[in-house]
Coordinates of C-alpha atoms (C1' of nucleotides) in Angstrom, one line a residue:
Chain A
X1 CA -38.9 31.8 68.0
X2 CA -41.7 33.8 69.2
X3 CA -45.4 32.4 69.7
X4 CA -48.2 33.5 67.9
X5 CA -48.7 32.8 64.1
X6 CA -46.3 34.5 61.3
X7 CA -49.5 34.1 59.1
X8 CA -48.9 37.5 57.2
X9 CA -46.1 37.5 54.3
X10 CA -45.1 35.6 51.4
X11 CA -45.8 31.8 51.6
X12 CA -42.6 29.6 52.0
X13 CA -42.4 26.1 50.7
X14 CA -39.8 23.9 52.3
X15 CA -38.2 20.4 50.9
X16 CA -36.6 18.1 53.0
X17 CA -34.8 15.7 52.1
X18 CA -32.3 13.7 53.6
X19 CA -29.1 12.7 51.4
X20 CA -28.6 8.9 50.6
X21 CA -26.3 8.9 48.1
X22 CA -28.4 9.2 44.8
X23 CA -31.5 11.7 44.2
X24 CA -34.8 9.8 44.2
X25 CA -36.6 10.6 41.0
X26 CA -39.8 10.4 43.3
X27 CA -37.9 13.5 45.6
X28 CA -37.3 15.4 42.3
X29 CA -40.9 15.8 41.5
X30 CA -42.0 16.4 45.2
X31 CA -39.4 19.4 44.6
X32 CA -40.4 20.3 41.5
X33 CA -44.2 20.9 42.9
X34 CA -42.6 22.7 45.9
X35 CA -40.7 24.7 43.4
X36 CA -43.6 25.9 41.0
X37 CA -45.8 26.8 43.9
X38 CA -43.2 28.8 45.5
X39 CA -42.4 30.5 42.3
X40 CA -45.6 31.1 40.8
X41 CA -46.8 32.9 44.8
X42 CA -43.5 34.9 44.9
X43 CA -42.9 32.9 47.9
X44 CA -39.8 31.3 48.6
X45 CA -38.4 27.7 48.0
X46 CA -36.4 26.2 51.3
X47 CA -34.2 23.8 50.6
X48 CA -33.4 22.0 53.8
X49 CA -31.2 18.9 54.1
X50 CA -32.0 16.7 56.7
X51 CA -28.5 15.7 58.4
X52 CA -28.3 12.0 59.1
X53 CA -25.3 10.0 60.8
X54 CA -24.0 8.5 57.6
X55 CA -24.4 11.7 55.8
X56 CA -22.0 13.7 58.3
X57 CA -19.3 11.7 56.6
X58 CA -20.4 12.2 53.4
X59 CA -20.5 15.9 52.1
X60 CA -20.8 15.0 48.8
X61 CA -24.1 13.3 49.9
X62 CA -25.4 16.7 50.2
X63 CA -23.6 18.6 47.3
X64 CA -25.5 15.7 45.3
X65 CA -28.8 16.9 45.9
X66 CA -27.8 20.6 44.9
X67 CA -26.5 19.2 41.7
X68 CA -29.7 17.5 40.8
X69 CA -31.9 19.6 41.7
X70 CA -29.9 22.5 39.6
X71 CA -30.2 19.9 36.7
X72 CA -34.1 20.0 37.0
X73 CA -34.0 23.4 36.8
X74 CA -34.1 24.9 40.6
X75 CA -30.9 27.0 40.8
X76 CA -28.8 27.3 43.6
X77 CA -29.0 31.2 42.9
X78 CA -32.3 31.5 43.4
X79 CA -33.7 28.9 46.3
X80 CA -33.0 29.1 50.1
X81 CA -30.4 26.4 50.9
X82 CA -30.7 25.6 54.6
X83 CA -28.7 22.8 56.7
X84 CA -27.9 20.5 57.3
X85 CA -30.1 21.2 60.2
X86 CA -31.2 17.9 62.0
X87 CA -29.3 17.2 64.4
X88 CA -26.0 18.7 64.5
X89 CA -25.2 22.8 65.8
X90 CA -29.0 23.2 66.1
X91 CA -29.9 19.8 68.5
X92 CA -30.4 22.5 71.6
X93 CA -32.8 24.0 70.1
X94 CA -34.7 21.1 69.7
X95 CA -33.9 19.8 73.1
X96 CA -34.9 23.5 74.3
X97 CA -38.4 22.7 72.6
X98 CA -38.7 19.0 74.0
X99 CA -38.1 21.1 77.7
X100 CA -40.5 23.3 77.6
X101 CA -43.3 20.8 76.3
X102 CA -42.2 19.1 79.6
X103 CA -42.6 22.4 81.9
X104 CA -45.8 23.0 80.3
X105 CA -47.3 19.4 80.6
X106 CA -47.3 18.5 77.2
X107 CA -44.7 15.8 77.6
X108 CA -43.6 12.9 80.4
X109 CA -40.4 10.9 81.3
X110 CA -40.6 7.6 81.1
X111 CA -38.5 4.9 82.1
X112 CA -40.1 1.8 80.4
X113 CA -37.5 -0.2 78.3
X114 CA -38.5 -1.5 74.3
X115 CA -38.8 -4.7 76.6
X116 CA -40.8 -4.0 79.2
X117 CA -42.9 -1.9 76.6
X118 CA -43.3 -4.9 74.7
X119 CA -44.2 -7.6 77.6
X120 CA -47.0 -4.8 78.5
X121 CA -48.2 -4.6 74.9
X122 CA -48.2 -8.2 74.7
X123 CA -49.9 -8.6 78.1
X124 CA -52.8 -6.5 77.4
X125 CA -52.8 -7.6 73.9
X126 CA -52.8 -3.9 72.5
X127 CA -49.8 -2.6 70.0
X128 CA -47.6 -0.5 70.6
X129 CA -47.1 2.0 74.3
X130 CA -50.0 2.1 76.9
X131 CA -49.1 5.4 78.6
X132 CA -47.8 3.7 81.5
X133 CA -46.2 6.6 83.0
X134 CA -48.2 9.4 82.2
X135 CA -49.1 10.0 85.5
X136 CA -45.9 8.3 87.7
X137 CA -44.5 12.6 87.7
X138 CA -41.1 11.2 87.0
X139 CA -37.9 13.8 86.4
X140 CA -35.4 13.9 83.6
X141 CA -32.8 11.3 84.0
X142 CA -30.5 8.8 82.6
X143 CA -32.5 6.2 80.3
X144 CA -35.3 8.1 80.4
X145 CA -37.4 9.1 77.4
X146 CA -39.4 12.1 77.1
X147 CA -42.7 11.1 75.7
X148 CA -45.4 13.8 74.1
X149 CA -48.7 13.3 76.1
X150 CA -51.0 13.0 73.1
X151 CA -54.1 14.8 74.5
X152 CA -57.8 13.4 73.7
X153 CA -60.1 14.1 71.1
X154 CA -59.3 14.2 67.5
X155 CA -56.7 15.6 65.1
X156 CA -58.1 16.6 61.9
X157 CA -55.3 17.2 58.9
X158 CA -56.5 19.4 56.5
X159 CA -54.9 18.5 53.5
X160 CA -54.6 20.3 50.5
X161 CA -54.7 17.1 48.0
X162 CA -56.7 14.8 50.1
X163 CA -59.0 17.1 51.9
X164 CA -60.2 16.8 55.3
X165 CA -58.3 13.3 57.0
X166 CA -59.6 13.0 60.8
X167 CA -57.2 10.9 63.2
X168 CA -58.8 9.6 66.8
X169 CA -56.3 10.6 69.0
X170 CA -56.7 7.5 71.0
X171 CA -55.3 5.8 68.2
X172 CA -51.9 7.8 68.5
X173 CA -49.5 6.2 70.8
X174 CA -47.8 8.8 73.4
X175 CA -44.7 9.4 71.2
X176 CA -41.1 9.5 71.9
X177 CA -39.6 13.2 71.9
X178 CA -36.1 12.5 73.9
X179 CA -34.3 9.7 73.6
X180 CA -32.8 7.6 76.8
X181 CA -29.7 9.5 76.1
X182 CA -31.1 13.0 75.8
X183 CA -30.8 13.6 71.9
X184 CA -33.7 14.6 69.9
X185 CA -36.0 12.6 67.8
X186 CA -35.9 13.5 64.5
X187 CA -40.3 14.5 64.4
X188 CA -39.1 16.7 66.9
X189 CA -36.6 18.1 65.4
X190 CA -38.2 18.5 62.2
X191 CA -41.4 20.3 63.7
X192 CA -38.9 22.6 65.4
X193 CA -37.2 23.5 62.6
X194 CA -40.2 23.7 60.5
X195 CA -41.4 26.2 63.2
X196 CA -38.0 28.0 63.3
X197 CA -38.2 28.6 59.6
X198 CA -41.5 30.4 59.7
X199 CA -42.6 27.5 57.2
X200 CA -46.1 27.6 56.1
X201 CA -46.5 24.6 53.5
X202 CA -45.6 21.3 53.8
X203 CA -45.6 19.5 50.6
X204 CA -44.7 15.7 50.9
X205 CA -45.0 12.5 49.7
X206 CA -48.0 10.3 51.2
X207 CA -45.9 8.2 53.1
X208 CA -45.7 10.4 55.7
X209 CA -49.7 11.3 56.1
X210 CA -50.0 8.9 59.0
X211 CA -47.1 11.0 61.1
X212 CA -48.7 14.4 60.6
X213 CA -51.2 14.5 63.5
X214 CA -48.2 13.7 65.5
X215 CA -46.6 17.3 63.8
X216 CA -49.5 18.6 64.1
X217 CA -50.2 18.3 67.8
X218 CA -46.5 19.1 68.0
X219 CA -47.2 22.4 66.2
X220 CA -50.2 23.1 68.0
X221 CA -48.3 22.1 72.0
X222 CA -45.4 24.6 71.0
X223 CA -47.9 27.2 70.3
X224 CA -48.1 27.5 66.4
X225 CA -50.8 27.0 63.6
X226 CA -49.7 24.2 61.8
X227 CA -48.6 24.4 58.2
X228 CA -50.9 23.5 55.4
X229 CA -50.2 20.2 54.7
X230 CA -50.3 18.4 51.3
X231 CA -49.5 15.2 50.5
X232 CA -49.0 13.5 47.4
X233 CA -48.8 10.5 46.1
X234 CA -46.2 8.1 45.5
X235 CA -44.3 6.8 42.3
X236 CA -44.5 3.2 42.1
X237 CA -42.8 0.5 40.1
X238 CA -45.0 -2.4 37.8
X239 CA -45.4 -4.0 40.8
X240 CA -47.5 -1.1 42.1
X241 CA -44.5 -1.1 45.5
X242 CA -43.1 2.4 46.1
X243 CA -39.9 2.6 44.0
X244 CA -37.3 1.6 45.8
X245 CA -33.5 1.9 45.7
X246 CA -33.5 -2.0 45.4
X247 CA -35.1 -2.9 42.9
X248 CA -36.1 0.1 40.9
X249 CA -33.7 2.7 38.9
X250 CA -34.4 5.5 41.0
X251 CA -31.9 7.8 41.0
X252 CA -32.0 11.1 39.0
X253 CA -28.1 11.1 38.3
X254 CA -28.3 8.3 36.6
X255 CA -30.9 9.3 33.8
X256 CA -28.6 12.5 33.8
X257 CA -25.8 10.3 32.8
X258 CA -28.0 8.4 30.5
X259 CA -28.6 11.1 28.0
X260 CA -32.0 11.6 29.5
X261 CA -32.5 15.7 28.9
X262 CA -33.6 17.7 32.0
X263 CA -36.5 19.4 30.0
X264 CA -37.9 16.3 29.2
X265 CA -37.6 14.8 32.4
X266 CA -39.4 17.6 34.6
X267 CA -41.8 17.7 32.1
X268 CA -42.7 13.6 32.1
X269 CA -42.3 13.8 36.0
X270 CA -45.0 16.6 36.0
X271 CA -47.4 14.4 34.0
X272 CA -47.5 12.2 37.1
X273 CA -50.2 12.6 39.1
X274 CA -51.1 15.9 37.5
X275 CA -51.7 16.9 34.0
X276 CA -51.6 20.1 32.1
X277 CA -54.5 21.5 30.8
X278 CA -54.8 21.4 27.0
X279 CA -54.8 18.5 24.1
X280 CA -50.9 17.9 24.5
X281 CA -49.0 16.9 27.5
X282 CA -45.5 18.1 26.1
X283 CA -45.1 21.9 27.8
X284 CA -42.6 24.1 28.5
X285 CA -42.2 24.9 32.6
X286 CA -43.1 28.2 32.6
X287 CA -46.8 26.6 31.5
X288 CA -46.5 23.9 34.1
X289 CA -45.7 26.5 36.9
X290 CA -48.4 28.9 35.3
X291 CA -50.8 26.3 35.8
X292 CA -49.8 23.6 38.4
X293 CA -52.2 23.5 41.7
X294 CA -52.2 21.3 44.6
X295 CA -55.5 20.9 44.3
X296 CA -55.5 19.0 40.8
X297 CA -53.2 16.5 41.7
X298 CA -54.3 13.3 42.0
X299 CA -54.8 10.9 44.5
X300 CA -53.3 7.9 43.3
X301 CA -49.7 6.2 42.8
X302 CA -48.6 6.4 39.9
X303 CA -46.4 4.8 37.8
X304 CA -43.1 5.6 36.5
X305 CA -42.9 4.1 33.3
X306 CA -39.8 4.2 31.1
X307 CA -41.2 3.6 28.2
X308 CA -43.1 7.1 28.1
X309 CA -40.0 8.8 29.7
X310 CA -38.1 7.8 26.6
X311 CA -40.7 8.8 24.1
X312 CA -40.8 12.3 26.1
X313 CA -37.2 12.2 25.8
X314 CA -37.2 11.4 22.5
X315 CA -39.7 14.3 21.3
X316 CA -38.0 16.9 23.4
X317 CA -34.7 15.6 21.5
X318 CA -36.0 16.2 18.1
X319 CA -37.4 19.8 18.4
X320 CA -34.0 20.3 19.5
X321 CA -32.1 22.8 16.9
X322 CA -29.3 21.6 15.4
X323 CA -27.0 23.8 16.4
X324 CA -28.5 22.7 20.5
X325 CA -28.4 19.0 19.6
X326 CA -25.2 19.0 18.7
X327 CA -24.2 20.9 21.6
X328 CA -25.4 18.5 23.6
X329 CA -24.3 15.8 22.4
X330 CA -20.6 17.3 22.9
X331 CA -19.8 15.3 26.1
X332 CA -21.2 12.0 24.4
X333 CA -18.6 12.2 21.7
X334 CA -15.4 13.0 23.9
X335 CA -14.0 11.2 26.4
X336 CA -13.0 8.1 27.7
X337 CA -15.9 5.9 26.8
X338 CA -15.8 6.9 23.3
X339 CA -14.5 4.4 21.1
X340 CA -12.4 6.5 18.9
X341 CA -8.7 8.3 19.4
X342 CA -9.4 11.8 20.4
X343 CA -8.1 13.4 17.1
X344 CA -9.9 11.5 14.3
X345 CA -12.5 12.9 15.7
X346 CA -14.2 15.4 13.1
X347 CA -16.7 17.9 14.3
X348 CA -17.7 19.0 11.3
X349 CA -18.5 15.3 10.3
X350 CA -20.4 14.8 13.1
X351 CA -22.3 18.4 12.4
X352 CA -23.1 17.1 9.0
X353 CA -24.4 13.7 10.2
X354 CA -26.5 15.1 13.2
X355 CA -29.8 15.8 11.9
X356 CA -29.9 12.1 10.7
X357 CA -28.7 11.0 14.0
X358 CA -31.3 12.9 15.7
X359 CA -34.3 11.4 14.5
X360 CA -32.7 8.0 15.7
X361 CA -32.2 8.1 19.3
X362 CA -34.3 8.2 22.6
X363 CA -31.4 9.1 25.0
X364 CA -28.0 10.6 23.9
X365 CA -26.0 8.2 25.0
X366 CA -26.7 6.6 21.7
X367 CA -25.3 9.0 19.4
X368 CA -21.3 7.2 19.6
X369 CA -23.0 4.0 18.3
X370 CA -24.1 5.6 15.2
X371 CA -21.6 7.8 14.2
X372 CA -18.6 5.3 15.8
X373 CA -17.8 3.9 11.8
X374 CA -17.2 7.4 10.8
X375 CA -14.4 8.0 13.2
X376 CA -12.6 4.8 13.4
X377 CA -10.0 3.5 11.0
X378 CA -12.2 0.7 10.1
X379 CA -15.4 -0.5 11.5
X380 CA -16.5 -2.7 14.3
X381 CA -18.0 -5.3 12.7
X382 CA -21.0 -7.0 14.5
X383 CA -21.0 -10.8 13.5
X384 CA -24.6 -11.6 14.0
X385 CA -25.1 -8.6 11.5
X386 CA -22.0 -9.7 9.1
X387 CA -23.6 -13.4 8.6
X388 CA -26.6 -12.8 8.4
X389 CA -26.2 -10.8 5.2
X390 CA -23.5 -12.4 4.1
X391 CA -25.4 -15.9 4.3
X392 CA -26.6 -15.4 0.5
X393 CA -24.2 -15.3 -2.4
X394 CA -25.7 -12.5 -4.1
X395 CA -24.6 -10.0 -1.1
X396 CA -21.1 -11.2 -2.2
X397 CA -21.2 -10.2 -5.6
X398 CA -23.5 -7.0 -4.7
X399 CA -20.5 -6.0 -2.6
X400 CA -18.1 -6.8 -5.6
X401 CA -20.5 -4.8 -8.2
X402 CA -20.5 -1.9 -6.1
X403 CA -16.7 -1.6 -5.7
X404 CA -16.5 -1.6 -9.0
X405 CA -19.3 1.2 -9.5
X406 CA -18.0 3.1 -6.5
X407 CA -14.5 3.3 -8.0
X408 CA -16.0 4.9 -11.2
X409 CA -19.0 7.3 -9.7
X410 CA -19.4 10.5 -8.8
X411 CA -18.8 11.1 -5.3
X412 CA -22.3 12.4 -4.0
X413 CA -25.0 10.8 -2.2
X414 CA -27.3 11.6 -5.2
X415 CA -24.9 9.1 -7.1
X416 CA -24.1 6.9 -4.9
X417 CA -27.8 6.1 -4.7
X418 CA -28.1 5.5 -8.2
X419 CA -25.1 3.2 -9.1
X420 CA -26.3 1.5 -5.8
X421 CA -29.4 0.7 -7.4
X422 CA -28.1 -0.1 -10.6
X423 CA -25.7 -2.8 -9.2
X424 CA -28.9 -4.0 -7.8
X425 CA -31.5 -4.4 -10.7
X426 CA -28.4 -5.9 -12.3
X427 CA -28.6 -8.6 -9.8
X428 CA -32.5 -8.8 -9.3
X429 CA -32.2 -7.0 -5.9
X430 CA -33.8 -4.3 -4.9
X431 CA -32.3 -1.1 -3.6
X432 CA -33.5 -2.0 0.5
X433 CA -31.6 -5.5 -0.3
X434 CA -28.9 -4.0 -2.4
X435 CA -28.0 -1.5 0.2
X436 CA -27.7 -4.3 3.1
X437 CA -24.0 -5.6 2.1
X438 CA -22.3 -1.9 1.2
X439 CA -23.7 -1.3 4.7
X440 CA -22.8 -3.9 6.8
X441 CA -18.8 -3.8 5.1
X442 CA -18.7 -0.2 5.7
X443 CA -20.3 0.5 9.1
X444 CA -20.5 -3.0 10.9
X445 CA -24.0 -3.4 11.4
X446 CA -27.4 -3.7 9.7
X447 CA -28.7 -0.7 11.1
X448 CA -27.5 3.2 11.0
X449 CA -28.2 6.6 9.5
X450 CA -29.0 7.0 6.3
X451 CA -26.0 5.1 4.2
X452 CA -25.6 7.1 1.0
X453 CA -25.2 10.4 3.1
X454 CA -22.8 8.5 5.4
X455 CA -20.8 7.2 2.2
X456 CA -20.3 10.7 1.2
X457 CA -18.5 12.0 4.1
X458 CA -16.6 9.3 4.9
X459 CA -14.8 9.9 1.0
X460 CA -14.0 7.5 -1.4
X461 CA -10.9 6.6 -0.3
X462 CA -12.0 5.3 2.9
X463 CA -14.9 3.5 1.7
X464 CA -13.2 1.6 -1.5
X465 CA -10.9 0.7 1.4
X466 CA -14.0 -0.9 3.8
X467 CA -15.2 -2.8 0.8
X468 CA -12.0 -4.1 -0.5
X469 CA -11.5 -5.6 3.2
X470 CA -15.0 -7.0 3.4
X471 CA -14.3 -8.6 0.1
X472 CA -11.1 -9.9 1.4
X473 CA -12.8 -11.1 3.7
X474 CA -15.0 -13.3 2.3
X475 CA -12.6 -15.1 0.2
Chain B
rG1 C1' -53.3 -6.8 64.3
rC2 C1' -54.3 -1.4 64.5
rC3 C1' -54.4 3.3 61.8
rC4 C1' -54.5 5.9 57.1
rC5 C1' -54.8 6.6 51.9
rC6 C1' -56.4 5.0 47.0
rA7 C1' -59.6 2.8 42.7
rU8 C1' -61.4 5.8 34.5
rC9 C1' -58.1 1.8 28.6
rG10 C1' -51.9 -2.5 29.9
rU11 C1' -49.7 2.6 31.7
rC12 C1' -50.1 8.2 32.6
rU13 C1' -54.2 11.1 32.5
rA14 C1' -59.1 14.5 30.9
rG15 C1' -63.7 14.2 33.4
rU16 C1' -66.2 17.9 39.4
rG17 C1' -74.5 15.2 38.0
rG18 C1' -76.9 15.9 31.7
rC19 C1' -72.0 18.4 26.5
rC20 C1' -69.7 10.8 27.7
rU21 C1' -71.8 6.7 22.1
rA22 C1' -66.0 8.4 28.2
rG23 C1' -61.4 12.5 25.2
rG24 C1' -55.9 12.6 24.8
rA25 C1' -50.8 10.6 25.5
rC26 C1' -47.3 6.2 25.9
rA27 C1' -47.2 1.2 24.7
rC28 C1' -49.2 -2.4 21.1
rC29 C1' -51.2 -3.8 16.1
rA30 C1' -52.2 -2.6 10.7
rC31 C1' -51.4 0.4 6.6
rC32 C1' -48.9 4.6 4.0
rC33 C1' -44.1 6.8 3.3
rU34 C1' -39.1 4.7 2.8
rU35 C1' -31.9 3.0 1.1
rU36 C1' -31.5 -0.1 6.8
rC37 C1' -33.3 1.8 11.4
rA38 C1' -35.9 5.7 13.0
rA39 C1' -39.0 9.9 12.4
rG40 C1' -43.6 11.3 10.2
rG41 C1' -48.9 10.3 8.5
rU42 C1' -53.6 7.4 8.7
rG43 C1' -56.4 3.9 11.2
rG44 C1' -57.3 0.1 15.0
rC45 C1' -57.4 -2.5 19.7
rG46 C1' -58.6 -1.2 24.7
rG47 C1' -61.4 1.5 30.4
rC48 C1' -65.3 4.0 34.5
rA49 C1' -63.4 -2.9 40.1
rC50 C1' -68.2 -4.9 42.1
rG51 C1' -73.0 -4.4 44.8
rG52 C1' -76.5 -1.2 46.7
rG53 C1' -78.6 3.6 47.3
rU54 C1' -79.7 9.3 46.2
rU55 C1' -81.5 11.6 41.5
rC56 C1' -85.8 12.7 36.1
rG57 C1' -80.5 11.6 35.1
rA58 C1' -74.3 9.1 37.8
rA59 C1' -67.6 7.8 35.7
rU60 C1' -68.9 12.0 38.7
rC61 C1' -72.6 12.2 45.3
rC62 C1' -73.5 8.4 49.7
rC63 C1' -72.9 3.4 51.9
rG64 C1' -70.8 -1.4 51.7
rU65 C1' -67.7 -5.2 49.4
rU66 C1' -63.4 -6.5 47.0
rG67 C1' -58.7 -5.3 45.5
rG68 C1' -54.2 -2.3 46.0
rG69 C1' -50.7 0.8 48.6
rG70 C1' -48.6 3.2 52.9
rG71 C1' -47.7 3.9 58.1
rU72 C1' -47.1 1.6 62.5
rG73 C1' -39.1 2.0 66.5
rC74 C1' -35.3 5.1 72.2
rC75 C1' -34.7 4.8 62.4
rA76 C1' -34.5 9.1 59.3

RNA sequence: GCCCCCAUCGUCUAGUGGCCUAGGACACCACCCUUUCAAGGUGGCGGCACGGGUUCGAAUCCCGUUGGGGGUGCCA
């Protein structure tokens, strides 16, 4: 680490986060934006997991984050993975830093407990710590903090979202750098690593605006130029709160699990806070990173709203090819969670069938609920949907007409349709009411892909079979 | 309490002083299409938080008010 400012070269963008189990969807964009800038400036992206104590146990924490981000798009293969760093092999370094910023008069010991910190506080009626022992000239020593003497005047963040942000330094307590016990605080540590790793952007989420004159006199007391800083805002929930673990679905795995596609999501996380330029917001990344700048993005929460994800998810499901869709709907149809035995399943049934599946679903974990009558020896039959249309006596004897017409048609959808509506007008029904009964015996429910298609590729057998049992049934 | 940020349809946004009678998207409603459900098509509803300035002219610039949010640990 050598003083001075590594100004010169490629820019490099660094993302932080620390692993808590699950990927925050609001981390995935903040790495996206990271990602496109470092990208589009043939600069490089540095991935840097911050280590934490629960996280030490929990490697899978971290291996986590690498998954999701690959998901979205920013490969393993092609991004700087650093860390975990915090912390662990690299704490003298940090402690080294903390040192020197004592030597040179940038920092104090203290020997103030949170107790006597408060009584003081509470005394003088002023938050927070008074400087009490800037100028005692105490030495290291056991229960002793090292605090950063935050020097007067005032810190100005320039910020490439929000602009120019101007901090009174009187209004920044003298932080803590060391704790009691020697270790480093995590600011600290993060400055030092930031300066370690030649960074020179620091894109974040807002939160953390209020802490960066603190890195930023840091920066400045070890002898660097501070990063550029850019903070944007947050994702927030109906309630206009920052999403939280809590009470929000937040977690990027678990749209990923949902059927949500990865194009679709990037793309709808994009649209936060930023938009593309042009009449429609749908765009492929390489125009996002083409066109995504700092300076466009907004300065307001915004909020994450499901109902648009899905319709994203829904058009980026449809332009899909066939031969793709059905591709990726492969780990929806096997598996435990499917409701059928492994071999009735048909691929080339469900290859027929997909194009009128794909026009009816948002995510594709809905695809088995569709296409479940076609694979099971007979159907599940939904009772709310079975009385319903079985309340009337004409469904009855629609459902007996067409057994009989079935039984003596030609077996395509073409004719299936037309002895469907025939059995109909015979009863005074027409063919969206005629339709309802053959439906509801043969799949289970009211609702599904197109029926006459469906009827065709399931074969007569099978669905003379479904009728006869629904007519059983009724008896 | 103190510090900081924010403010265009319900939501996400376009808008950088005249092109704004404020544009698009999601949601919602209606109609068309239709074998259910979707998809698709057409149309509709709906917004510059408020009050002062500056200016020939303000959604756009300034100030204030109100309302939101975030940060304030020997947490990360």
């Amino acid at each position: 680490m050598s003083s001075g400012t590594p100004s010169s070269g490629a820019p490099r963008y660094r993302f932080a986060p620390s692993p808590t189990g699950f990927f925050h969807v609001g981390g995935a964009r903040t790495a996206l934006y990271n990602w496109a800038l470092a990208k589009k400036s043939g600069g490089t992206f540095v991935l840097r997991i911050e280590d934490t104590d629960e996280a030490r146990n929990r490697p899978e924490w971290t291996e986590g984050i690498v998954d999701a981000l690959e998901w979205i798009g920013i490969s393993r293969d092609d991004a700087t993975f650093e860390g975990p760093y915090f912390q662990s092999e690299y704490a003298s370094e940090h402690v080294a830093a903390a040192e020197r910023l004592y030597r040179e008069g940038h920092a104090y010991y203290c020997d103030l407990t949170s107790e006597q910190i408060q009584e003081r506080s509470k005394a003088s009626g002023k938050p927070g710590y008074d400087g009490y022992s800037r100028d005692r000239g105490l030495e290291a020593g056991p229960g002793r903090v090292l605090r950063f003497r935050v020097p007067p005047g005032v810190t100005v963040v320039d910020d490439l979202v929000r602009g120019r942000v101007e901090f009174q330094n009187d209004t920044i307590e003298d932080f803590v750098l060391l704790r009691g016990n020697g270790s480093p605080m995590f600011l600290l540590a993060n400055v030092v690593d930031d300066v370690s790793m030649r960074i020179t952007h620091v894109v974040r989420a807002e939160e953390h605006l209020p802490n960066t004159p603190k890195q930023q006199l840091l920066w400045e007391a070890l002898g660097h130029t501070p990063p550029t800083w850019a903070h944007v805002p947050v994702l927030v929930n109906e309630q206009r709160k920052k999403l939280s673990k809590r009470r929000d679905k937040v977690a990027l795995e678990q749209y990923r699990a949902e059927g949500y596609l990865a194009d679709a999501m990037v793309n709808y996380l994009m649209t936060l806070g930023w938009a593309p330029q042009g009449e429609t917001e749908i765009v492929p990344w390489s125009q996002i990173q083409a066109q995504f700048r700092l300076e466009d993005v907004n300065h307001s929460p915004a909020f994450f709203d499901l109902k648009k994800l899905a319709a994203f998810n829904g058009e980026y499901i449809r332009a899909m090819s066939i031969d793709d869709f059905v591709e990726a709907c492969a780990p929806w149809l096997h598996g435990d969670a499917v409701p059928w035995s492994a071999d009735s399943f048909d691929p080339a049934v469900f290859r027929a069938l997909a194009e009128l599946v794909q026009t009816r679903i948002v995510t594709l974990s809905e695809v088995p609920a569709l296409v479940d009558f076609m694979f099971l020896e007979s159907p599940t039959l939904d009772p709310v949907a079975w009385d319903k249309t079985f309340a009337s006596p004409e469904s009855t004897s629609m459902l007996r007409s067409a057994r009989d017409a079935y039984g003596a048609s030609d077996w395509h959808a073409e004719s299936l349709k037309t002895a469907t509506e025939n059995c109909g007008t015979a009863l005074g029904l027409k063919l969206g009411k005629a339709q309802a009964p053959v439906r509801v015996a043969v799949t289970g429910r009211t609702v599904g892909p197109p029926l006459f298609e469906a009827l065709e590729l399931l074969g007569r057998d099978d669905v003379l079979r479904r009728l006869d049992a629904a007519l059983q049934r009724l008896n």
